[in-house]
PDB file of C-alpha atoms in Angstrom:
ATOM      1  CA  MET X  22     -10.333  -9.828  16.039  1.00  0.00           C
ATOM      2  CA  SER X  23     -11.785  -6.654  14.603  1.00  0.00           C
ATOM      3  CA  PHE X  24      -9.457  -3.654  14.407  1.00  0.00           C
ATOM      4  CA  ASP X  25     -10.479  -0.009  14.732  1.00  0.00           C
ATOM      5  CA  HIS X  26      -8.859   1.431  11.618  1.00  0.00           C
ATOM      6  CA  GLN X  27      -8.939   5.186  11.148  1.00  0.00           C
ATOM      7  CA  TRP X  28     -10.258   4.831   7.576  1.00  0.00           C
ATOM      8  CA  ASN X  29     -13.389   3.108   8.861  1.00  0.00           C
ATOM      9  CA  ARG X  30     -13.920   5.808  11.478  1.00  0.00           C
ATOM     10  CA  ILE X  31     -13.719   8.468   8.767  1.00  0.00           C
ATOM     11  CA  ARG X  32     -16.285   6.585   6.660  1.00  0.00           C
ATOM     12  CA  GLU X  33     -18.633   6.314   9.623  1.00  0.00           C
ATOM     13  CA  THR X  34     -18.435  10.078  10.170  1.00  0.00           C
ATOM     14  CA  ASN X  35     -18.743  10.895   6.459  1.00  0.00           C
ATOM     15  CA  PRO X  36     -20.581   8.253   4.379  1.00  0.00           C
ATOM     16  CA  ASP X  37     -19.578  10.064   1.171  1.00  0.00           C
ATOM     17  CA  HIS X  38     -15.868   9.930   1.959  1.00  0.00           C
ATOM     18  CA  SER X  39     -15.019   6.941  -0.235  1.00  0.00           C
ATOM     19  CA  ALA X  40     -16.941   8.249  -3.240  1.00  0.00           C
ATOM     20  CA  ASN X  41     -15.343  11.683  -2.855  1.00  0.00           C
ATOM     21  CA  TYR X  42     -11.897  10.100  -2.563  1.00  0.00           C
ATOM     22  CA  ALA X  43     -12.391   8.061  -5.731  1.00  0.00           C
ATOM     23  CA  GLU X  44     -13.715  11.071  -7.650  1.00  0.00           C
ATOM     24  CA  ARG X  45     -10.737  13.174  -6.538  1.00  0.00           C
ATOM     25  CA  TRP X  46      -8.250  10.737  -8.101  1.00  0.00           C
ATOM     26  CA  ARG X  47     -10.284  10.373 -11.270  1.00  0.00           C
ATOM     27  CA  THR X  48     -10.448  14.163 -11.594  1.00  0.00           C
ATOM     28  CA  LEU X  49      -6.710  14.540 -11.050  1.00  0.00           C
ATOM     29  CA  ALA X  50      -5.949  11.916 -13.687  1.00  0.00           C
ATOM     30  CA  ALA X  51      -8.423  13.418 -16.173  1.00  0.00           C
ATOM     31  CA  SER X  52      -6.900  16.876 -15.743  1.00  0.00           C
ATOM     32  CA  GLY X  53      -3.416  15.638 -16.565  1.00  0.00           C
ATOM     33  CA  HIS X  54      -1.885  15.505 -13.090  1.00  0.00           C
ATOM     34  CA  ASP X  55       0.913  13.010 -12.596  1.00  0.00           C
ATOM     35  CA  ILE X  56      -0.458  10.366 -10.235  1.00  0.00           C
ATOM     36  CA  GLY X  57       1.966   7.614 -11.228  1.00  0.00           C
ATOM     37  CA  GLY X  58       5.036   8.256  -9.080  1.00  0.00           C
ATOM     38  CA  GLU X  59       4.584   5.259  -6.797  1.00  0.00           C
ATOM     39  CA  ALA X  60       3.835   2.960  -9.735  1.00  0.00           C
ATOM     40  CA  ARG X  61       6.961   4.061 -11.594  1.00  0.00           C
ATOM     41  CA  PHE X  62       9.012   3.410  -8.463  1.00  0.00           C
ATOM     42  CA  VAL X  63       7.611  -0.110  -8.045  1.00  0.00           C
ATOM     43  CA  ASN X  64       7.926  -0.829 -11.761  1.00  0.00           C
ATOM     44  CA  ALA X  65      11.630   0.019 -11.593  1.00  0.00           C
ATOM     45  CA  MET X  66      12.087  -2.417  -8.688  1.00  0.00           C
ATOM     46  CA  ALA X  67      10.201  -5.309 -10.240  1.00  0.00           C
ATOM     47  CA  PRO X  68      11.318  -7.936 -12.745  1.00  0.00           C
ATOM     48  CA  ARG X  69       9.323  -7.922 -15.974  1.00  0.00           C
ATOM     49  CA  GLY X  70       6.026  -9.750 -15.645  1.00  0.00           C
ATOM     50  CA  ALA X  71       6.227  -9.640 -11.845  1.00  0.00           C
ATOM     51  CA  ARG X  72       3.620 -10.688  -9.314  1.00  0.00           C
ATOM     52  CA  ILE X  73       2.822  -7.527  -7.352  1.00  0.00           C
ATOM     53  CA  LEU X  74       0.673  -6.955  -4.267  1.00  0.00           C
ATOM     54  CA  ASP X  75      -0.942  -3.523  -3.940  1.00  0.00           C
ATOM     55  CA  ALA X  76      -1.619  -3.560  -0.189  1.00  0.00           C
ATOM     56  CA  GLY X  77      -4.293  -0.971   0.575  1.00  0.00           C
ATOM     57  CA  CYS X  78      -4.965  -0.569  -3.139  1.00  0.00           C
ATOM     58  CA  GLY X  79      -7.895   1.855  -2.889  1.00  0.00           C
ATOM     59  CA  THR X  80      -9.172   2.579  -6.415  1.00  0.00           C
ATOM     60  CA  GLY X  81      -6.276   0.711  -7.997  1.00  0.00           C
ATOM     61  CA  ARG X  82      -4.710   3.899  -9.307  1.00  0.00           C
ATOM     62  CA  ALA X  83      -1.131   2.619  -8.776  1.00  0.00           C
ATOM     63  CA  GLY X  84      -1.816  -1.046  -9.374  1.00  0.00           C
ATOM     64  CA  GLY X  85      -3.651  -0.234 -12.585  1.00  0.00           C
ATOM     65  CA  LEU X  86      -0.601   1.498 -14.010  1.00  0.00           C
ATOM     66  CA  LEU X  87       1.513  -1.534 -13.111  1.00  0.00           C
ATOM     67  CA  ILE X  88      -0.928  -3.791 -14.954  1.00  0.00           C
ATOM     68  CA  SER X  89      -0.346  -1.658 -18.057  1.00  0.00           C
ATOM     69  CA  GLU X  90       3.381  -2.415 -17.666  1.00  0.00           C
ATOM     70  CA  GLY X  91       2.693  -6.140 -17.971  1.00  0.00           C
ATOM     71  CA  HIS X  92       2.659  -7.133 -14.300  1.00  0.00           C
ATOM     72  CA  THR X  93       0.126  -9.353 -12.536  1.00  0.00           C
ATOM     73  CA  VAL X  94      -1.390  -7.218  -9.806  1.00  0.00           C
ATOM     74  CA  TYR X  95      -3.349  -8.291  -6.745  1.00  0.00           C
ATOM     75  CA  GLY X  96      -5.017  -5.573  -4.685  1.00  0.00           C
ATOM     76  CA  VAL X  97      -6.514  -5.749  -1.202  1.00  0.00           C
ATOM     77  CA  ASP X  98      -8.359  -2.934   0.567  1.00  0.00           C
ATOM     78  CA  LEU X  99     -10.891  -2.825   3.398  1.00  0.00           C
ATOM     79  CA  ASP X 100     -13.107  -0.318   1.535  1.00  0.00           C
ATOM     80  CA  GLU X 101     -15.596  -2.226  -0.612  1.00  0.00           C
ATOM     81  CA  PHE X 102     -16.572   0.921  -2.532  1.00  0.00           C
ATOM     82  CA  LEU X 103     -12.991   1.618  -3.580  1.00  0.00           C
ATOM     83  CA  ILE X 104     -12.582  -2.008  -4.607  1.00  0.00           C
ATOM     84  CA  SER X 105     -15.653  -1.668  -6.829  1.00  0.00           C
ATOM     85  CA  VAL X 106     -13.990   1.323  -8.519  1.00  0.00           C
ATOM     86  CA  ALA X 107     -10.778  -0.668  -9.038  1.00  0.00           C
ATOM     87  CA  GLU X 108     -12.771  -3.505 -10.586  1.00  0.00           C
ATOM     88  CA  GLU X 109     -14.516  -1.078 -12.932  1.00  0.00           C
ATOM     89  CA  ASP X 110     -11.432   0.906 -13.950  1.00  0.00           C
ATOM     90  CA  PHE X 111      -8.895  -1.942 -14.076  1.00  0.00           C
ATOM     91  CA  PRO X 112     -10.784  -5.185 -14.736  1.00  0.00           C
ATOM     92  CA  SER X 113      -7.644  -7.177 -15.501  1.00  0.00           C
ATOM     93  CA  GLY X 114      -6.430  -6.808 -11.911  1.00  0.00           C
ATOM     94  CA  GLU X 115      -7.448  -9.134  -9.108  1.00  0.00           C
ATOM     95  CA  TRP X 116      -9.084  -6.996  -6.419  1.00  0.00           C
ATOM     96  CA  HIS X 117     -10.205  -8.167  -2.971  1.00  0.00           C
ATOM     97  CA  THR X 118     -12.041  -6.532  -0.086  1.00  0.00           C
ATOM     98  CA  GLY X 119     -10.395  -7.298   3.230  1.00  0.00           C
ATOM     99  CA  ASP X 120      -8.414  -6.107   6.228  1.00  0.00           C
ATOM    100  CA  LEU X 121      -4.688  -6.394   5.510  1.00  0.00           C
ATOM    101  CA  ALA X 122      -4.081  -7.574   9.072  1.00  0.00           C
ATOM    102  CA  GLU X 123      -6.445 -10.527   8.770  1.00  0.00           C
ATOM    103  CA  PHE X 124      -6.838 -11.233   5.074  1.00  0.00           C
ATOM    104  CA  ASP X 125      -6.071 -14.856   4.142  1.00  0.00           C
ATOM    105  CA  PHE X 126      -3.618 -14.257   1.313  1.00  0.00           C
ATOM    106  CA  ALA X 127      -2.777 -17.947   0.949  1.00  0.00           C
ATOM    107  CA  ASP X 128      -6.433 -18.873   0.523  1.00  0.00           C
ATOM    108  CA  ALA X 129      -6.762 -16.212  -2.186  1.00  0.00           C
ATOM    109  CA  GLY X 130      -3.717 -17.593  -4.026  1.00  0.00           C
ATOM    110  CA  ILE X 131      -1.688 -14.462  -3.376  1.00  0.00           C
ATOM    111  CA  ASN X 132       1.803 -15.820  -2.836  1.00  0.00           C
ATOM    112  CA  ASP X 133       5.270 -15.819  -4.400  1.00  0.00           C
ATOM    113  CA  ILE X 134       4.979 -12.036  -4.663  1.00  0.00           C
ATOM    114  CA  ASP X 135       7.966 -10.200  -6.143  1.00  0.00           C
ATOM    115  CA  VAL X 136       7.059  -6.771  -4.749  1.00  0.00           C
ATOM    116  CA  ALA X 137       4.407  -5.775  -2.215  1.00  0.00           C
ATOM    117  CA  PHE X 138       3.772  -2.076  -1.767  1.00  0.00           C
ATOM    118  CA  CYS X 139       1.750   0.321   0.384  1.00  0.00           C
ATOM    119  CA  ALA X 140       1.266   3.737  -1.176  1.00  0.00           C
ATOM    120  CA  GLY X 141      -0.939   6.706  -0.337  1.00  0.00           C
ATOM    121  CA  ASN X 142      -0.295   6.846   3.418  1.00  0.00           C
ATOM    122  CA  VAL X 143      -2.094   3.497   3.874  1.00  0.00           C
ATOM    123  CA  LEU X 144      -0.051   2.562   6.927  1.00  0.00           C
ATOM    124  CA  SER X 145      -0.969   5.725   8.794  1.00  0.00           C
ATOM    125  CA  PHE X 146      -4.664   4.727   8.692  1.00  0.00           C
ATOM    126  CA  LEU X 147      -4.060   1.413  10.480  1.00  0.00           C
ATOM    127  CA  ASP X 148      -5.215   0.714  13.993  1.00  0.00           C
ATOM    128  CA  PRO X 149      -1.898   0.806  15.901  1.00  0.00           C
ATOM    129  CA  ALA X 150      -2.792  -2.561  17.423  1.00  0.00           C
ATOM    130  CA  SER X 151      -2.806  -4.076  13.920  1.00  0.00           C
ATOM    131  CA  ARG X 152       0.496  -2.745  12.610  1.00  0.00           C
ATOM    132  CA  ARG X 153       2.823  -5.661  13.271  1.00  0.00           C
ATOM    133  CA  GLN X 154       0.194  -8.201  12.309  1.00  0.00           C
ATOM    134  CA  THR X 155      -0.418  -6.313   9.052  1.00  0.00           C
ATOM    135  CA  LEU X 156       3.268  -6.198   8.192  1.00  0.00           C
ATOM    136  CA  SER X 157       3.736  -9.869   9.035  1.00  0.00           C
ATOM    137  CA  ASN X 158       0.754 -10.788   6.880  1.00  0.00           C
ATOM    138  CA  ILE X 159       2.139  -8.812   3.949  1.00  0.00           C
ATOM    139  CA  ARG X 160       5.557 -10.419   4.467  1.00  0.00           C
ATOM    140  CA  SER X 161       3.944 -13.842   4.233  1.00  0.00           C
ATOM    141  CA  THR X 162       3.050 -13.180   0.589  1.00  0.00           C
ATOM    142  CA  LEU X 163       6.617 -12.485  -0.508  1.00  0.00           C
ATOM    143  CA  LYS X 164       8.809 -15.050  -2.161  1.00  0.00           C
ATOM    144  CA  SER X 165      12.363 -15.430  -0.835  1.00  0.00           C
ATOM    145  CA  GLY X 166      14.127 -12.241  -1.861  1.00  0.00           C
ATOM    146  CA  GLY X 167      10.808 -10.521  -2.519  1.00  0.00           C
ATOM    147  CA  ARG X 168      10.645  -6.904  -1.492  1.00  0.00           C
ATOM    148  CA  PHE X 169       8.249  -4.678   0.428  1.00  0.00           C
ATOM    149  CA  VAL X 170       8.060  -0.931  -0.157  1.00  0.00           C
ATOM    150  CA  ALA X 171       5.939   1.594   1.718  1.00  0.00           C
ATOM    151  CA  GLY X 172       5.680   5.350   1.845  1.00  0.00           C
ATOM    152  CA  PHE X 173       3.873   7.712   4.200  1.00  0.00           C
ATOM    153  CA  GLY X 174       4.199  11.159   5.696  1.00  0.00           C
ATOM    154  CA  ALA X 175       5.370  12.335   9.088  1.00  0.00           C
ATOM    155  CA  GLY X 176       2.908  13.703  11.622  1.00  0.00           C
ATOM    156  CA  ARG X 177       0.242  11.125  10.816  1.00  0.00           C
ATOM    157  CA  GLY X 178       0.437   9.121  14.045  1.00  0.00           C
ATOM    158  CA  TYR X 179       2.982   6.505  12.990  1.00  0.00           C
ATOM    159  CA  ASP X 180       6.515   7.462  13.967  1.00  0.00           C
ATOM    160  CA  PHE X 181       9.090   6.502  11.357  1.00  0.00           C
ATOM    161  CA  ALA X 182      11.353   4.839  13.948  1.00  0.00           C
ATOM    162  CA  ASP X 183       8.429   2.770  15.241  1.00  0.00           C
ATOM    163  CA  PHE X 184       7.576   1.714  11.707  1.00  0.00           C
ATOM    164  CA  ILE X 185      11.138   0.599  11.030  1.00  0.00           C
ATOM    165  CA  ASP X 186      11.137  -1.391  14.285  1.00  0.00           C
ATOM    166  CA  ASP X 187       7.826  -2.986  13.274  1.00  0.00           C
ATOM    167  CA  VAL X 188       9.200  -3.965   9.869  1.00  0.00           C
ATOM    168  CA  LYS X 189      12.293  -5.498  11.453  1.00  0.00           C
ATOM    169  CA  SER X 190      10.125  -7.404  13.937  1.00  0.00           C
ATOM    170  CA  THR X 191       8.684  -9.407  11.026  1.00  0.00           C
ATOM    171  CA  GLY X 192      12.122 -10.667  10.050  1.00  0.00           C
ATOM    172  CA  MET X 193      12.372  -8.503   6.957  1.00  0.00           C
ATOM    173  CA  LEU X 194      15.664  -6.766   6.268  1.00  0.00           C
ATOM    174  CA  VAL X 195      15.546  -2.989   5.786  1.00  0.00           C
ATOM    175  CA  ASN X 196      17.535  -2.167   2.642  1.00  0.00           C
ATOM    176  CA  LEU X 197      16.932   1.491   1.867  1.00  0.00           C
ATOM    177  CA  GLN X 198      15.275   4.636   3.195  1.00  0.00           C
ATOM    178  CA  LEU X 199      14.348   7.557   0.931  1.00  0.00           C
ATOM    179  CA  SER X 200      12.390  10.767   1.433  1.00  0.00           C
ATOM    180  CA  THR X 201      10.346  10.730  -1.786  1.00  0.00           C
ATOM    181  CA  TRP X 202       9.143   8.389  -4.514  1.00  0.00           C
ATOM    182  CA  GLU X 203      11.603  10.309  -6.736  1.00  0.00           C
ATOM    183  CA  LEU X 204      14.587   8.771  -4.881  1.00  0.00           C
ATOM    184  CA  HIS X 205      15.692  11.742  -2.803  1.00  0.00           C
ATOM    185  CA  PRO X 206      17.797  10.657   0.195  1.00  0.00           C
ATOM    186  CA  PHE X 207      16.233  10.368   3.618  1.00  0.00           C
ATOM    187  CA  GLU X 208      17.437  12.907   6.202  1.00  0.00           C
ATOM    188  CA  PRO X 209      16.688  13.151   9.943  1.00  0.00           C
ATOM    189  CA  ASP X 210      14.226  15.994   9.311  1.00  0.00           C
ATOM    190  CA  SER X 211      12.521  14.465   6.262  1.00  0.00           C
ATOM    191  CA  GLY X 212       8.751  14.796   6.249  1.00  0.00           C
ATOM    192  CA  PHE X 213       8.166  11.631   4.246  1.00  0.00           C
ATOM    193  CA  LEU X 214       9.618   8.130   4.314  1.00  0.00           C
ATOM    194  CA  VAL X 215       9.839   5.572   1.547  1.00  0.00           C
ATOM    195  CA  LEU X 216      11.269   2.335   2.888  1.00  0.00           C
ATOM    196  CA  ILE X 217      12.353  -0.799   1.040  1.00  0.00           C
ATOM    197  CA  ALA X 218      12.690  -4.077   2.928  1.00  0.00           C
ATOM    198  CA  GLU X 219      13.377  -7.632   1.804  1.00  0.00           C
ATOM    199  CA  ARG X 220      12.223 -11.087   2.829  1.00  0.00           C
ATOM    200  CA  ALA X 221      15.440 -13.027   3.409  1.00  0.00           C
TER     201      ALA X 221
END
């Protein structure tokens, strides 16, 4: 089945979108902006030398920082241009082009993952029809006790309550909800959600 992801629709409308996106992050990093918040969060969660899945890795900006912390990082993204940037900038990572809903993680040897994460509003770009399948596929990579963390903003077409229901539908246990990657508590009116769940 082929899903109609919003990211692909944006690329069809603007063929330069991926290149512009990659250049934006490179420019931010070069100018000294802090782009490592998600990576620091995941690094704090992970055992040393962990196996980490960057689900919707884009240019590898977060996964690349985790590699520098000594972790083994696997990245999957449907945008082949962004994967090419990740391969160029972070050659010691293992980067794959594919749809998170349908990617064969087992065939790629991506298993026994300690932490899988979705940063950068990845989940809000998914075709709604693919959401539960995507989350189940990510869950399949986790070892027993492995954790999944995702963050995205409100008003992007994926209601927080629906997301939490979707996560629970996979059998994962929701452990914690925060409102930022800097560990601020989640409130009913929070405009951002960071959720941690666990494979029992």
